[in-house]
Short mmCIF file of C-alpha atoms in Angstrom, two decimals:
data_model
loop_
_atom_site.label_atom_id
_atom_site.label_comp_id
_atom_site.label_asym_id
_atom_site.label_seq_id
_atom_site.Cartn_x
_atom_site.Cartn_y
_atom_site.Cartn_z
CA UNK A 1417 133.39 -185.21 -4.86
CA UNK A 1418 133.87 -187.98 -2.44
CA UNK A 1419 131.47 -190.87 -2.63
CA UNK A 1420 131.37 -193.81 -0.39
CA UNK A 1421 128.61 -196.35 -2.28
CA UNK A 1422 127.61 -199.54 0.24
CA UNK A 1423 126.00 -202.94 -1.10
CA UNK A 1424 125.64 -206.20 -0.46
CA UNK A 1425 122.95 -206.13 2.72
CA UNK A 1426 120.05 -207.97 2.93
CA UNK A 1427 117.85 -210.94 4.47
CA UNK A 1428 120.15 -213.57 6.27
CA UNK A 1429 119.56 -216.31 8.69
CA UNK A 1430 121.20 -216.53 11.88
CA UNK A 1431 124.48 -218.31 11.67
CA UNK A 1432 124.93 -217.70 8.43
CA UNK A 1433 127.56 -214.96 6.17
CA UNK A 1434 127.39 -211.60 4.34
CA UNK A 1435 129.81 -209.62 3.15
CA UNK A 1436 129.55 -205.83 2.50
CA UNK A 1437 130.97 -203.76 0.18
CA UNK A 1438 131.87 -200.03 -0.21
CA UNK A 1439 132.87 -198.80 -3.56
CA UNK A 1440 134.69 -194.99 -3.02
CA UNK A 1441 135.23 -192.64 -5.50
CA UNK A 1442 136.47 -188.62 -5.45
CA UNK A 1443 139.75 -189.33 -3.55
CA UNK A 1444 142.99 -191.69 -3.75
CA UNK A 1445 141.52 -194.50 -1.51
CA UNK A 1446 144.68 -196.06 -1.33
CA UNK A 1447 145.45 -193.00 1.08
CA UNK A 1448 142.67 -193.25 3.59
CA UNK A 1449 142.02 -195.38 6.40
CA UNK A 1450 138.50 -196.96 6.34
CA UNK A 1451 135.82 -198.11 8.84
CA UNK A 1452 132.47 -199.69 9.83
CA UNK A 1453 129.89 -197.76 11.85
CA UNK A 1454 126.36 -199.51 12.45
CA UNK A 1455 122.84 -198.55 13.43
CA UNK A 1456 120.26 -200.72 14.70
CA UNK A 1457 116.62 -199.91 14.23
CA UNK A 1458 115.72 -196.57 16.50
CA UNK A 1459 119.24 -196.72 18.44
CA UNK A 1460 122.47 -195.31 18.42
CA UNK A 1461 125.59 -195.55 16.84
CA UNK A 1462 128.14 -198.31 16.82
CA UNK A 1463 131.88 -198.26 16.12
CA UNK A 1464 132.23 -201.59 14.32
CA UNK A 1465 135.96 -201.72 13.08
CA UNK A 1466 138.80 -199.73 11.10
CA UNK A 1467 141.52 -200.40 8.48
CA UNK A 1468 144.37 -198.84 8.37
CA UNK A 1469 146.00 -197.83 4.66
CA UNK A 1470 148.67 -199.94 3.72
CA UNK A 1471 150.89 -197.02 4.59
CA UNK A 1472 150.42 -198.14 7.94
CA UNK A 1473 150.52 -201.77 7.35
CA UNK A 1474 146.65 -202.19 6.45
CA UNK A 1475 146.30 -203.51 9.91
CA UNK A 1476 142.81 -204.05 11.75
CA UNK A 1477 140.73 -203.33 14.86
CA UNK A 1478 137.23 -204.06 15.86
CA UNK A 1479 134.48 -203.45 18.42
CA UNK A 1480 134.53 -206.92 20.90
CA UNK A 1481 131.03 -207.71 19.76
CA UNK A 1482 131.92 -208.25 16.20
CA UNK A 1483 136.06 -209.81 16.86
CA UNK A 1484 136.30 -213.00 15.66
CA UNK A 1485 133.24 -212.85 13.13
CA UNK A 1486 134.12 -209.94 11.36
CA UNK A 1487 136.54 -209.17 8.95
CA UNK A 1488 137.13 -205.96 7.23
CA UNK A 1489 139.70 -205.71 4.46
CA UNK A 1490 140.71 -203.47 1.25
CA UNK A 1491 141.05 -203.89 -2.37
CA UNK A 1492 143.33 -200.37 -3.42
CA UNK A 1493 143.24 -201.45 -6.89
CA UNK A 1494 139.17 -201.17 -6.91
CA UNK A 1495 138.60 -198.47 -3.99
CA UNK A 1496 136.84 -200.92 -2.22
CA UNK A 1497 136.20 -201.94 1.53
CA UNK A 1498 134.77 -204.84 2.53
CA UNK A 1499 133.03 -206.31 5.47
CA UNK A 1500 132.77 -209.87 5.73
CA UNK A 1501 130.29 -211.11 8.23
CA UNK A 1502 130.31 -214.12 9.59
CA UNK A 1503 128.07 -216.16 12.31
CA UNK A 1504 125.67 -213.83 12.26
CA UNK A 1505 122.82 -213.15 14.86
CA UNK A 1506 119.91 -211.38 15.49
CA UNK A 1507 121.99 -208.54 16.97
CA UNK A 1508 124.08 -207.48 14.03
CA UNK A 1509 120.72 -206.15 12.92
CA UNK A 1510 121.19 -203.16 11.60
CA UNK A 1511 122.02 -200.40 8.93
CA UNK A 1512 125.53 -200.53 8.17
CA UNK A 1513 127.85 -197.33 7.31
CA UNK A 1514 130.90 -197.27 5.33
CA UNK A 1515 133.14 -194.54 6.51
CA UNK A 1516 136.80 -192.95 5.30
CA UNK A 1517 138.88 -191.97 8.08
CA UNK A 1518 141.68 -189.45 7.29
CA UNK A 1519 144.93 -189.50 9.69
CA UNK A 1520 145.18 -185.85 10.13
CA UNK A 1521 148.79 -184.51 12.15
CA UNK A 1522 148.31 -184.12 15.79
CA UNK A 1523 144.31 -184.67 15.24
CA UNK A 1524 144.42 -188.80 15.37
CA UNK A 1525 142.31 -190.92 12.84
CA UNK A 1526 138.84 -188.61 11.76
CA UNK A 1527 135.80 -190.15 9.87
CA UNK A 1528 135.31 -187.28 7.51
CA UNK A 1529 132.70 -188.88 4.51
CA UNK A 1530 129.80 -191.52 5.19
CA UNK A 1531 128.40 -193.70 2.93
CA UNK A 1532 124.24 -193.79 2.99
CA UNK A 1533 124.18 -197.50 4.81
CA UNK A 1534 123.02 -200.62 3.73
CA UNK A 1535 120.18 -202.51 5.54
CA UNK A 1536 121.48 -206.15 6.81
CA UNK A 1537 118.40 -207.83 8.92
CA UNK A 1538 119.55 -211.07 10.68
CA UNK A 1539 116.51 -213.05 10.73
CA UNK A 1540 115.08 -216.62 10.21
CA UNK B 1132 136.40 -199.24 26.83
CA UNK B 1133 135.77 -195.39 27.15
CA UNK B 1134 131.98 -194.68 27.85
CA UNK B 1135 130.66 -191.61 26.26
CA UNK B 1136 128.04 -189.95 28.14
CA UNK B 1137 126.04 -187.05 26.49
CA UNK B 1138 123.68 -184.82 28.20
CA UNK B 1139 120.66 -184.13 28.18
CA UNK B 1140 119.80 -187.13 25.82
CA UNK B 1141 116.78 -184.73 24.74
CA UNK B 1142 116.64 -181.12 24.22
CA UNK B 1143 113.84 -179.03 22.86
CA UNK B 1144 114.75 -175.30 21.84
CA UNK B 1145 113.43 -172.94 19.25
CA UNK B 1146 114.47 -171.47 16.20
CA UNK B 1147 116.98 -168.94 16.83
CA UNK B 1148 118.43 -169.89 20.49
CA UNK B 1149 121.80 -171.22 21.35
CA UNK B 1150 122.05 -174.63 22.53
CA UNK B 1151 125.08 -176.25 24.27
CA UNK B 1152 125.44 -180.42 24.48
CA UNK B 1153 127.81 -181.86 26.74
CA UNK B 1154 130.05 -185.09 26.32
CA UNK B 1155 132.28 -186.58 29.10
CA UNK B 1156 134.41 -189.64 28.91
CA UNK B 1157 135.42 -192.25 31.56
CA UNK B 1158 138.58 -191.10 30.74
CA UNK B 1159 140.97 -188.70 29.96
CA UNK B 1160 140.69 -188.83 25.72
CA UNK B 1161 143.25 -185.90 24.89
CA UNK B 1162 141.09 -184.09 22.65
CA UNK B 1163 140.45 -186.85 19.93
CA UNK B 1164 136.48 -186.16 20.10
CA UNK B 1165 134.30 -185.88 16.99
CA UNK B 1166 130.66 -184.59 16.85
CA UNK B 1167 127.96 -185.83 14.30
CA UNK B 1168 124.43 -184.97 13.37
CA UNK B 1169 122.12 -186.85 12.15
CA UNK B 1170 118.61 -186.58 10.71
CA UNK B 1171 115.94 -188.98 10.48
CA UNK B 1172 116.70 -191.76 7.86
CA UNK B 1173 119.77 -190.28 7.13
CA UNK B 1174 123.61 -191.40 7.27
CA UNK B 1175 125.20 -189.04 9.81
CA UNK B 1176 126.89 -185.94 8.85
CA UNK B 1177 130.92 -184.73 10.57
CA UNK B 1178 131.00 -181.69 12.09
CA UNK B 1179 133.13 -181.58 14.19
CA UNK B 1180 137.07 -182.96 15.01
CA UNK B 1181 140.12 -182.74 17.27
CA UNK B 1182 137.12 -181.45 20.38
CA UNK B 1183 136.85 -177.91 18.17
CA UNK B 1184 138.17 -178.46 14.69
CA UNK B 1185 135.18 -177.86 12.04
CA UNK B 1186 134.77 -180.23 8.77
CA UNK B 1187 134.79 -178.89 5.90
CA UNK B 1188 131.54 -176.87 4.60
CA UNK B 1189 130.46 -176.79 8.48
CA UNK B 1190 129.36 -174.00 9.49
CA UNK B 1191 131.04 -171.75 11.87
CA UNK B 1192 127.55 -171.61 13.79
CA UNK B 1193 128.72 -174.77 15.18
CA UNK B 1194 131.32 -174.92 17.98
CA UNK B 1195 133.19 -177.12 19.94
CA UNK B 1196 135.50 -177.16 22.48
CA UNK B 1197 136.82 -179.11 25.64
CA UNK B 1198 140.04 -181.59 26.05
CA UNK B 1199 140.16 -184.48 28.82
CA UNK B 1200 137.06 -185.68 29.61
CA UNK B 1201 134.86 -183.07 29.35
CA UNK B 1202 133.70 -181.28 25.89
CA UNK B 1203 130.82 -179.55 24.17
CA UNK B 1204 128.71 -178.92 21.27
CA UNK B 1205 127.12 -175.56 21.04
CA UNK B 1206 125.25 -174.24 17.64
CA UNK B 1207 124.18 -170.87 17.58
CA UNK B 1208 121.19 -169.45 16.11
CA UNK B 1209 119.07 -172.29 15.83
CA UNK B 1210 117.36 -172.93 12.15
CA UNK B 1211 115.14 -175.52 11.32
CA UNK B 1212 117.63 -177.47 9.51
CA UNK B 1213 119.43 -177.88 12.59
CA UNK B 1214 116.86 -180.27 14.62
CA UNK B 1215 118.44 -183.35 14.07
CA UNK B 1216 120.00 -185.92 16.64
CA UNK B 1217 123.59 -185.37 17.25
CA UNK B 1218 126.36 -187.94 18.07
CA UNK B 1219 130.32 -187.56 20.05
CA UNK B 1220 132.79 -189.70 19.57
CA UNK B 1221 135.90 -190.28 21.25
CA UNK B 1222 138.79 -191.56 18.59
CA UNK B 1223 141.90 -191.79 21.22
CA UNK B 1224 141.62 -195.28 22.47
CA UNK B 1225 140.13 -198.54 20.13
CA UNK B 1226 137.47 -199.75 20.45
CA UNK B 1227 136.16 -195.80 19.62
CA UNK B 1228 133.08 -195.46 21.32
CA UNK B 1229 129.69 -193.39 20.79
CA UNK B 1230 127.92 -190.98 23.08
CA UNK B 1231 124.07 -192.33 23.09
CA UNK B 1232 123.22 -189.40 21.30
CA UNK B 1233 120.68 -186.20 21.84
CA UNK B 1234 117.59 -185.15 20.09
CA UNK B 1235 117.25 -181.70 19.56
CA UNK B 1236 113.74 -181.22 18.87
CA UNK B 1237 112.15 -177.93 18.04
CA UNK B 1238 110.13 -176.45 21.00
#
């Protein structure tokens, strides 16, 4: 069964750093692309970033709200994606959801599996 | 970026009818488009890929179809399981972008 576990939100002052975690299990992570979808309180769904498995260079791309302050990377040896978070503002507000993304033939790059979200509230 | 623009944003129907959402891009996105739903306080769920492709475990009540800039999501047979708020997503062109969502509420 695939599992995508996030930690690591919380309470953080503006201008300050997080960084988020997502621990996967059920499936060779190694294999899967991974990315960053985020909800603020009573809106919609943002695309935050991606990473692509190192079969395709483990290379990045991110939403331009978040370039330049965010950072998402991999650790294959632990299943784990990360989101660092940097310079953080009131905006970032919101419930943050881990996602795999599984390069399918002739489909493009599909989120198939969510994690349940972790709660980061940028606030002084 | 691509916009996403669903329609209606709201929707109330009851259990048992067929509902149809629409989703049209700014521009032409192949047919890399993704549908979601989601229910209150809850991570979102894939349905749907590739404009008509279903997940696994979705079921075939669920439809989509569409290529360009125009698609849609139509669910048949409307249970109450199935009022939720429901999400497309066009995958063609980073940054991917999200519809606003609709609310399907039951009537």
């Amino acid at each position: 069964e695939v599992q995508l576990v996030e930690s690591g939100g919380g309470l953080v002052q503006p201008g300050r750093s997080l960084r988020l975690s997502c621990t996967a299990s059920g499936f060779t992570f190694g294999d899967y692309a991974m990315s960053w979808v985020r909800q603020a309180p009573g809106k919609g769904l943002e695309w935050v970033g991606f990473v692509r498995s190192k079969a395709y260079g483990g290379t990045t791309e991110y939403a331009a709200s978040v370039r330049g302050r965010f950072t998402i990377s991999r650790d294959d040896s632990e299943s784990i994606a990360y989101l660092q978070m940097n310079s953080l503002k009131t905006e970032d507000t919101a419930v943050y959801y881990c996602t795999r993304v599984n390069g399918i033939a002739v489909a493009g790059w599909v989120v198939d599996y969510w994690g349940q979200g972790t709660l980061v509230t940028v606030s002084s | 970026d691509i916009q996403m623009t669903q329609s209606p944003s709201s929707l109330s129907a009851s259990v048992g009818d067929r509902v149809t959402i629409t989703c049209r891009a700014s521009q032409g996105i192949r047919n890399y488009l993704a549908w979601f739903q989601q229910k209150p306080g809850k991570a979102p769920k894939s349905l749907i890929y590739a404009a008509s492709s279903l997940q696994s475990g979705v079921p075939s009540k669920f439809s989509g179809s569409g290529s360009g800039t125009d698609f849609t999501l139509t669910i048949d047979s409307l249970q109450p399981e199935d009022f939720a708020t429901y999400y497309c997503q066009q995958y063609n062109t980073f940054p991917y972008t999200f519809g606003q969502g609709t609310k399907l509420e039951i009537k």
